[in-house]
Amino acid sequence: MDEVKVVVAHSERATLRVGDVFLKVDADQARIDVEVEAMALAPVPTPKVLWRKPPVLAIAAVPGKALGRLGEPSTASPAAWAAAGAAIRKLHDAPLPPWGGRSGLDLDKLAADLDVECELLVRHGVLPADLVTRNRQVADAALRPCTPVFSHGDLQITHVFVDGDEITGIIDWSEAGPGDALADLATLSLGHEEHLGDIVAGYGTDVDLDVIRAWWSLRSLLVVRWLVEHGFDPTAPGCEVDVLRSRM
């Protein structure tokens, strides 16, 4: 019998792997609805849905390996990173999905959420005040109007799978929807600034690198407390706190 491996588990959802099948357990069925529909619409390789019985969604494993991991050097080739950029461009050029826009497009709400989070980070001593203040300043560049695209919404490098220089699958689509193209590029390159040039080359159009760097600060500021509260370590080498320090 295949062993059951816990891929991720916290109070919001859990993902288990049994052989070549991933079982995603999520009490929020709207989130699963988005994931299933997004995978059907996205013009890029995605996992095959095997079956669904709420609150469980079963999907097939995709071949290859993750592009990399936050906090670790990536062994993927520059061509693989460029292929990831090309796949993201194909997604962003696709028609918008029919469901509503992501909260990241509401600039007033995003700015307000960021200000609250920065205040809490300092008040509770999670991060030094000067580190928070500097990165809040950098993050301002991301708070600008943009034309929404079909966005993955959580395009971490562990969600992009490659075999050699080819993209074999992009997973975890529960945050997909109309969103900011540069937020996707920033999430993919977070902690791997050395590969940003490869991603942009594959993406095939000029992008504002200052906005991407602003998204690194914004995303890191917003997730540090959540990561700590859910048992993850944003202070590990190369992870979110190091990303924030790199802006000083």
Short mmCIF file of C-alpha atoms in Angstrom, two decimals:
data_model
loop_
_atom_site.label_atom_id
_atom_site.label_comp_id
_atom_site.label_asym_id
_atom_site.label_seq_id
_atom_site.Cartn_x
_atom_site.Cartn_y
_atom_site.Cartn_z
CA MET A 1 0.00 0.00 0.00
CA ASP A 2 1.24 3.51 -0.80
CA GLU A 3 2.04 5.54 2.26
CA VAL A 4 0.10 8.71 3.03
CA LYS A 5 2.29 11.80 2.93
CA VAL A 6 1.11 15.10 4.39
CA VAL A 7 2.13 17.77 1.87
CA VAL A 8 0.69 20.71 3.78
CA ALA A 9 -1.77 20.98 6.63
CA HIS A 10 -3.11 23.95 8.56
CA SER A 11 -6.42 25.25 9.86
CA GLU A 12 -7.69 26.28 6.41
CA ARG A 13 -6.91 23.22 4.31
CA ALA A 14 -4.80 20.10 3.98
CA THR A 15 -3.20 18.27 1.08
CA LEU A 16 -2.23 14.61 1.23
CA ARG A 17 -0.34 12.50 -1.30
CA VAL A 18 -1.13 8.81 -1.76
CA GLY A 19 1.00 7.35 -4.53
CA ASP A 20 0.37 9.46 -7.63
CA VAL A 21 -2.84 10.99 -6.26
CA PHE A 22 -3.16 14.22 -4.31
CA LEU A 23 -6.14 14.61 -1.99
CA LYS A 24 -7.02 18.22 -1.20
CA VAL A 25 -9.33 18.74 1.77
CA ASP A 26 -10.87 22.19 2.00
CA ALA A 27 -13.92 23.28 3.96
CA ASP A 28 -14.33 26.26 1.62
CA GLN A 29 -16.05 24.71 -1.38
CA ALA A 30 -16.04 28.01 -3.26
CA ARG A 31 -12.24 27.83 -3.25
CA ILE A 32 -12.36 24.31 -4.67
CA ASP A 33 -14.90 25.44 -7.29
CA VAL A 34 -12.43 28.09 -8.44
CA GLU A 35 -9.59 25.58 -8.56
CA VAL A 36 -11.49 23.09 -10.70
CA GLU A 37 -12.80 25.71 -13.11
CA ALA A 38 -9.46 27.52 -13.37
CA MET A 39 -7.65 24.29 -14.28
CA ALA A 40 -10.23 23.64 -16.99
CA LEU A 41 -9.84 27.13 -18.48
CA ALA A 42 -6.10 27.76 -18.13
CA PRO A 43 -4.19 27.33 -21.45
CA VAL A 44 -1.20 25.78 -19.68
CA PRO A 45 -0.51 22.25 -18.38
CA THR A 46 -2.53 21.54 -15.22
CA PRO A 47 -3.23 18.42 -13.11
CA LYS A 48 -6.00 16.05 -14.15
CA VAL A 49 -9.03 16.06 -11.85
CA LEU A 50 -9.75 12.43 -10.92
CA TRP A 51 -12.83 12.88 -8.78
CA ARG A 52 -14.49 15.22 -6.33
CA LYS A 53 -16.49 14.40 -3.25
CA PRO A 54 -16.78 17.47 -0.98
CA PRO A 55 -14.79 18.38 0.96
CA VAL A 56 -12.18 16.30 -0.95
CA LEU A 57 -10.76 16.92 -4.42
CA ALA A 58 -8.54 14.21 -5.96
CA ILE A 59 -6.06 15.21 -8.64
CA ALA A 60 -3.31 13.32 -10.42
CA ALA A 61 0.32 14.13 -9.78
CA VAL A 62 2.06 15.97 -12.61
CA PRO A 63 5.35 14.62 -13.97
CA GLY A 64 8.69 16.26 -13.31
CA LYS A 65 9.75 18.23 -10.27
CA ALA A 66 9.09 21.63 -8.79
CA LEU A 67 11.00 24.54 -10.30
CA GLY A 68 12.53 25.08 -6.87
CA ARG A 69 11.84 25.89 -3.24
CA LEU A 70 11.96 29.13 -1.33
CA GLY A 71 15.17 29.29 0.70
CA GLU A 72 17.02 26.77 -1.48
CA PRO A 73 19.06 27.23 -4.68
CA SER A 74 17.11 26.10 -7.73
CA THR A 75 18.67 23.32 -9.80
CA ALA A 76 16.42 24.14 -12.76
CA SER A 77 18.09 25.49 -15.88
CA PRO A 78 17.75 29.10 -17.08
CA ALA A 79 15.73 27.67 -19.99
CA ALA A 80 13.27 26.09 -17.54
CA TRP A 81 12.82 29.42 -15.78
CA ALA A 82 12.29 31.08 -19.15
CA ALA A 83 9.72 28.40 -20.04
CA ALA A 84 7.89 29.26 -16.83
CA GLY A 85 7.83 32.90 -17.90
CA ALA A 86 6.45 31.91 -21.31
CA ALA A 87 3.72 29.78 -19.70
CA ILE A 88 2.71 32.67 -17.45
CA ARG A 89 2.50 34.98 -20.46
CA LYS A 90 0.22 32.46 -22.20
CA LEU A 91 -2.01 32.41 -19.12
CA HIS A 92 -2.07 36.20 -18.86
CA ASP A 93 -2.99 36.51 -22.56
CA ALA A 94 -6.01 34.19 -22.10
CA PRO A 95 -9.56 35.55 -21.68
CA LEU A 96 -10.42 36.57 -18.14
CA PRO A 97 -12.18 33.89 -16.07
CA PRO A 98 -15.89 34.55 -15.44
CA TRP A 99 -15.70 34.96 -11.67
CA GLY A 100 -14.97 38.18 -9.80
CA GLY A 101 -11.69 40.01 -9.44
CA ARG A 102 -9.17 39.30 -6.72
CA SER A 103 -8.88 41.59 -3.71
CA GLY A 104 -5.42 42.65 -4.92
CA LEU A 105 -7.15 44.76 -7.56
CA ASP A 106 -8.87 46.84 -4.88
CA LEU A 107 -6.00 49.20 -4.19
CA ASP A 108 -7.65 50.99 -1.27
CA LYS A 109 -8.39 47.71 0.52
CA LEU A 110 -4.93 46.32 -0.24
CA ALA A 111 -3.25 49.46 1.11
CA ALA A 112 -5.44 49.40 4.22
CA ASP A 113 -4.72 45.70 4.83
CA LEU A 114 -1.01 46.34 4.39
CA ASP A 115 -1.02 49.26 6.84
CA VAL A 116 -2.83 47.17 9.45
CA GLU A 117 -0.41 44.28 8.99
CA CYS A 118 2.63 46.56 9.25
CA GLU A 119 1.28 48.04 12.47
CA LEU A 120 0.75 44.58 13.95
CA LEU A 121 4.23 43.39 12.91
CA VAL A 122 5.80 46.27 14.80
CA ARG A 123 3.42 46.29 17.78
CA HIS A 124 3.99 42.60 18.50
CA GLY A 125 7.72 42.74 17.86
CA VAL A 126 7.59 40.32 14.94
CA LEU A 127 9.86 42.51 12.82
CA PRO A 128 11.98 45.62 13.54
CA ALA A 129 10.22 48.92 12.88
CA ASP A 130 12.85 50.16 10.41
CA LEU A 131 12.57 46.98 8.34
CA VAL A 132 8.78 47.29 8.19
CA THR A 133 8.86 51.02 7.41
CA ARG A 134 11.36 50.64 4.57
CA ASN A 135 9.49 47.78 2.94
CA ARG A 136 6.15 49.55 3.31
CA GLN A 137 7.71 52.40 1.32
CA VAL A 138 8.98 49.98 -1.35
CA ALA A 139 5.56 48.28 -1.52
CA ASP A 140 3.89 51.53 -2.57
CA ALA A 141 5.03 51.00 -6.16
CA ALA A 142 2.79 47.94 -6.41
CA LEU A 143 -0.28 49.96 -5.42
CA ARG A 144 -1.07 51.29 -8.88
CA PRO A 145 -3.94 50.74 -11.32
CA CYS A 146 -3.41 47.87 -13.77
CA THR A 147 -5.33 46.01 -16.44
CA PRO A 148 -6.41 42.68 -14.93
CA VAL A 149 -5.27 39.41 -16.47
CA PHE A 150 -6.07 35.74 -15.92
CA SER A 151 -3.88 35.37 -12.83
CA HIS A 152 -2.83 32.23 -10.97
CA GLY A 153 -2.81 34.21 -7.74
CA ASP A 154 -0.37 32.04 -5.77
CA LEU A 155 2.38 31.21 -8.25
CA GLN A 156 5.02 29.96 -5.83
CA ILE A 157 7.92 28.07 -7.42
CA THR A 158 6.73 24.87 -5.73
CA HIS A 159 3.56 25.16 -7.83
CA VAL A 160 5.40 25.07 -11.18
CA PHE A 161 6.69 21.66 -12.34
CA VAL A 162 9.33 21.06 -14.98
CA ASP A 163 10.94 18.12 -16.73
CA GLY A 164 14.23 19.28 -18.18
CA ASP A 165 13.42 22.60 -19.83
CA GLU A 166 9.70 21.91 -20.30
CA ILE A 167 6.78 22.94 -18.09
CA THR A 168 4.83 19.81 -17.19
CA GLY A 169 2.20 21.29 -14.90
CA ILE A 170 1.13 24.23 -12.77
CA ILE A 171 -0.78 23.29 -9.62
CA ASP A 172 -2.83 24.89 -6.80
CA TRP A 173 -5.29 27.18 -8.60
CA SER A 174 -7.60 28.04 -5.70
CA GLU A 175 -6.56 31.73 -5.74
CA ALA A 176 -6.95 32.15 -9.51
CA GLY A 177 -8.95 34.96 -11.03
CA PRO A 178 -8.57 38.42 -12.58
CA GLY A 179 -5.44 39.90 -11.04
CA ASP A 180 -2.19 41.81 -11.46
CA ALA A 181 0.20 40.22 -13.97
CA LEU A 182 3.27 41.50 -12.14
CA ALA A 183 2.07 39.97 -8.86
CA ASP A 184 2.29 36.52 -10.50
CA LEU A 185 5.80 37.24 -11.79
CA ALA A 186 6.84 38.53 -8.38
CA THR A 187 5.50 35.50 -6.53
CA LEU A 188 7.35 33.13 -8.86
CA SER A 189 10.64 35.01 -8.47
CA LEU A 190 10.34 35.71 -4.72
CA GLY A 191 13.63 34.78 -3.06
CA HIS A 192 15.13 33.89 -6.45
CA GLU A 193 16.01 37.31 -7.82
CA GLU A 194 18.86 35.78 -9.78
CA HIS A 195 16.31 34.11 -12.09
CA LEU A 196 14.11 37.16 -12.65
CA GLY A 197 15.90 37.94 -15.93
CA ASP A 198 15.18 34.42 -17.23
CA ILE A 199 11.50 34.71 -16.30
CA VAL A 200 11.16 38.10 -17.99
CA ALA A 201 12.98 36.83 -21.11
CA GLY A 202 10.50 33.98 -21.37
CA TYR A 203 7.57 36.28 -20.64
CA GLY A 204 8.54 38.18 -23.74
CA THR A 205 7.56 41.75 -22.98
CA ASP A 206 8.90 44.65 -20.98
CA VAL A 207 7.88 44.65 -17.34
CA ASP A 208 8.45 47.19 -14.58
CA LEU A 209 11.06 45.55 -12.36
CA ASP A 210 10.49 48.12 -9.61
CA VAL A 211 6.86 46.99 -9.38
CA ILE A 212 7.94 43.35 -9.16
CA ARG A 213 10.33 44.24 -6.32
CA ALA A 214 7.52 46.18 -4.67
CA TRP A 215 5.36 43.05 -4.80
CA TRP A 216 8.16 41.11 -3.09
CA SER A 217 7.96 43.53 -0.17
CA LEU A 218 4.16 43.65 -0.17
CA ARG A 219 3.67 39.89 -0.28
CA SER A 220 6.32 39.25 2.38
CA LEU A 221 4.87 41.84 4.76
CA LEU A 222 1.39 40.38 4.39
CA VAL A 223 2.34 36.74 4.99
CA VAL A 224 4.97 36.81 7.76
CA ARG A 225 2.54 36.67 10.69
CA TRP A 226 0.32 34.11 8.94
CA LEU A 227 3.31 31.86 8.32
CA VAL A 228 4.42 32.06 11.95
CA GLU A 229 0.90 31.36 13.23
CA HIS A 230 0.57 28.31 10.96
CA GLY A 231 3.86 26.68 11.88
CA PHE A 232 6.07 27.90 9.04
CA ASP A 233 9.37 29.78 9.44
CA PRO A 234 9.66 32.99 7.39
CA THR A 235 13.02 33.71 9.07
CA ALA A 236 14.72 30.68 7.47
CA PRO A 237 17.62 31.64 5.18
CA GLY A 238 16.40 32.94 1.83
CA CYS A 239 12.77 33.18 2.91
CA GLU A 240 10.41 36.13 3.45
CA VAL A 241 12.34 37.98 6.17
CA ASP A 242 15.54 37.78 4.13
CA VAL A 243 13.57 39.12 1.15
CA LEU A 244 12.53 42.09 3.30
CA ARG A 245 16.10 42.63 4.50
CA SER A 246 17.36 42.71 0.92
CA ARG A 247 15.36 45.91 0.36
CA MET A 248 17.25 47.79 3.11
#
